[in-house]
mmCIF file of C-alpha atoms in Angstrom:
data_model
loop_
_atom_site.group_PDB
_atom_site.id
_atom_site.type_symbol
_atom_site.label_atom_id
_atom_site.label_comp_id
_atom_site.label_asym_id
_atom_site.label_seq_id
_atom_site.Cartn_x
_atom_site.Cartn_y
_atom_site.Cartn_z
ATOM 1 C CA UNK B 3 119.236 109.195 74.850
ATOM 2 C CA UNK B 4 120.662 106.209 77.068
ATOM 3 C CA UNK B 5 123.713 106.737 78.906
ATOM 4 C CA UNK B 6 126.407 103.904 80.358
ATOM 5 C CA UNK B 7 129.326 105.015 82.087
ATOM 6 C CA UNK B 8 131.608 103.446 83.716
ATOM 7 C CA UNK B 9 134.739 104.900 86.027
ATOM 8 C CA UNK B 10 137.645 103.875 87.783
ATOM 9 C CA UNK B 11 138.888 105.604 90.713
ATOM 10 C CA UNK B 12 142.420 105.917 92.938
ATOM 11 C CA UNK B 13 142.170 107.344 96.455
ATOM 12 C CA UNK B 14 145.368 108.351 97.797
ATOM 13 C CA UNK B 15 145.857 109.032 101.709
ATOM 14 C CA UNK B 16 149.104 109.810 102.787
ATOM 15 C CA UNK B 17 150.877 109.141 99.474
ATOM 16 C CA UNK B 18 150.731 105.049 98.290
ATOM 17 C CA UNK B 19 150.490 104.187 102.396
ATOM 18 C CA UNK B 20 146.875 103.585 101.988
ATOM 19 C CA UNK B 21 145.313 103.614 98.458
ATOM 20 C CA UNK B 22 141.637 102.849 97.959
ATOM 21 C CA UNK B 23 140.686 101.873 94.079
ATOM 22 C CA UNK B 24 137.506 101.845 93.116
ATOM 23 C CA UNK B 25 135.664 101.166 89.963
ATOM 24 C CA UNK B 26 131.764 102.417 89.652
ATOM 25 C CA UNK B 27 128.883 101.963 86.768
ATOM 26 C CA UNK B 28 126.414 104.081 85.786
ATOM 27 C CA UNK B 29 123.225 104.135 84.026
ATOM 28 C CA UNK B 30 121.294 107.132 82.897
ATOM 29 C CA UNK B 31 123.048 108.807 85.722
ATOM 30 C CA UNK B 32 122.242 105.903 88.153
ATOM 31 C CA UNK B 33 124.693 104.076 89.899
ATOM 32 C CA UNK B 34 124.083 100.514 89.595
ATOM 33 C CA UNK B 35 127.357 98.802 90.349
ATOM 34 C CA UNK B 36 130.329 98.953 91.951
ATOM 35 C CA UNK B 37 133.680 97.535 93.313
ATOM 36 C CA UNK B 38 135.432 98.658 96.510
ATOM 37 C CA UNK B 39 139.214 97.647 96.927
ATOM 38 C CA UNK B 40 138.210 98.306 100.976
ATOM 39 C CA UNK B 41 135.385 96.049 101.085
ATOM 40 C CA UNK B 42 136.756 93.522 98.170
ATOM 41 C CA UNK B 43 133.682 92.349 96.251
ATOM 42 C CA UNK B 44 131.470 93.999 94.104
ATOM 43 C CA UNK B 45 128.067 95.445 95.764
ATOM 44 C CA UNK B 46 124.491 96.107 93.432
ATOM 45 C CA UNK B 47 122.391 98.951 94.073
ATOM 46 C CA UNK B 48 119.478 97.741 91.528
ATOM 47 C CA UNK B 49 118.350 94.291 90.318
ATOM 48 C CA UNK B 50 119.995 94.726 87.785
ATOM 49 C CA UNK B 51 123.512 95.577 89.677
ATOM 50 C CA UNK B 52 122.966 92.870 91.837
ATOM 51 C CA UNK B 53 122.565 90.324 88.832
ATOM 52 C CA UNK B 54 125.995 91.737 87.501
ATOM 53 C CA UNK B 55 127.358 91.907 90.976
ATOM 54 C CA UNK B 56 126.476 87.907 91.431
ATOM 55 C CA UNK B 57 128.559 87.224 88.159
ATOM 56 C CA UNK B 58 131.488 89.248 89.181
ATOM 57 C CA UNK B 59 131.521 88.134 92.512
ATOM 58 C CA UNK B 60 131.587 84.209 91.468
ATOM 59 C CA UNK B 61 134.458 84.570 89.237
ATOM 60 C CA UNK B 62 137.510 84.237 90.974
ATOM 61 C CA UNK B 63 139.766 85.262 88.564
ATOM 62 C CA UNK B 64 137.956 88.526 87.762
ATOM 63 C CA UNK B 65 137.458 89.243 91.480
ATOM 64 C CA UNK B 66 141.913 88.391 92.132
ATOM 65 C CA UNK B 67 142.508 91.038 89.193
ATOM 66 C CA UNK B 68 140.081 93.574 90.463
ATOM 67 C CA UNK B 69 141.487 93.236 94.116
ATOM 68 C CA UNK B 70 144.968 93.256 92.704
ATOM 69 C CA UNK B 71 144.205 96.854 90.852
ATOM 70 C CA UNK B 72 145.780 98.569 94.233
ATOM 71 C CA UNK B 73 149.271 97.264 92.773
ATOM 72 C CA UNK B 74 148.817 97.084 89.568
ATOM 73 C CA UNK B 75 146.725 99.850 88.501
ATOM 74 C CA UNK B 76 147.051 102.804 91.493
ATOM 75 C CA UNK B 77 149.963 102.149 93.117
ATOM 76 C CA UNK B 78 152.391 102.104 89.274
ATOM 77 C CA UNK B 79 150.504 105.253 87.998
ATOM 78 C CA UNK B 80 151.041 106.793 91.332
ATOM 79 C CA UNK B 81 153.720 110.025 89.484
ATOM 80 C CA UNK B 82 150.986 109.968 86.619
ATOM 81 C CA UNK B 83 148.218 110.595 88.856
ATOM 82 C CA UNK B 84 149.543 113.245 91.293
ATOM 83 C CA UNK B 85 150.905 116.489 90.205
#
């Protein structure tokens, strides 16, 4: 059985001050790609990853709505996700 997962994550530090999102991608329990809001592209950890990576990365819409995910996505959900 083949597995793809793929997971989006908000790191909070010292409430919405500083919020880190990231969104990772998995295969068969590999990680093969993922985004950091911190470092602002995508990075590839296998050919494969770096082939997607190289796409993502040269699409400058995709790459404005991933870095804008710190607004959009963390920062309105904050109440949602924090008890």
């Amino acid at each position: 059985v083949l597995q793809e997962m793929a997971k989006s994550e908000c790191h909070f530090i010292n409430g919405t001050e500083k919020v880190r999102y990231m969104q990772r991608y998995f295969y068969n329990r590999l990680q093969f790609l993922m985004f950091d809001s911190d470092v602002g592209h995508y990075v590839g950890f296998t050919p494969y990853g770096e082939k997607w990576a190289q796409a993502a990365n040269s699409n400058p819409q995709w790459m404005e709505e991933r870095r804008t995910a710190v607004d959009t996505y963390c920062r309105y959900n904050y109440k949602v996700f924090t008890p």
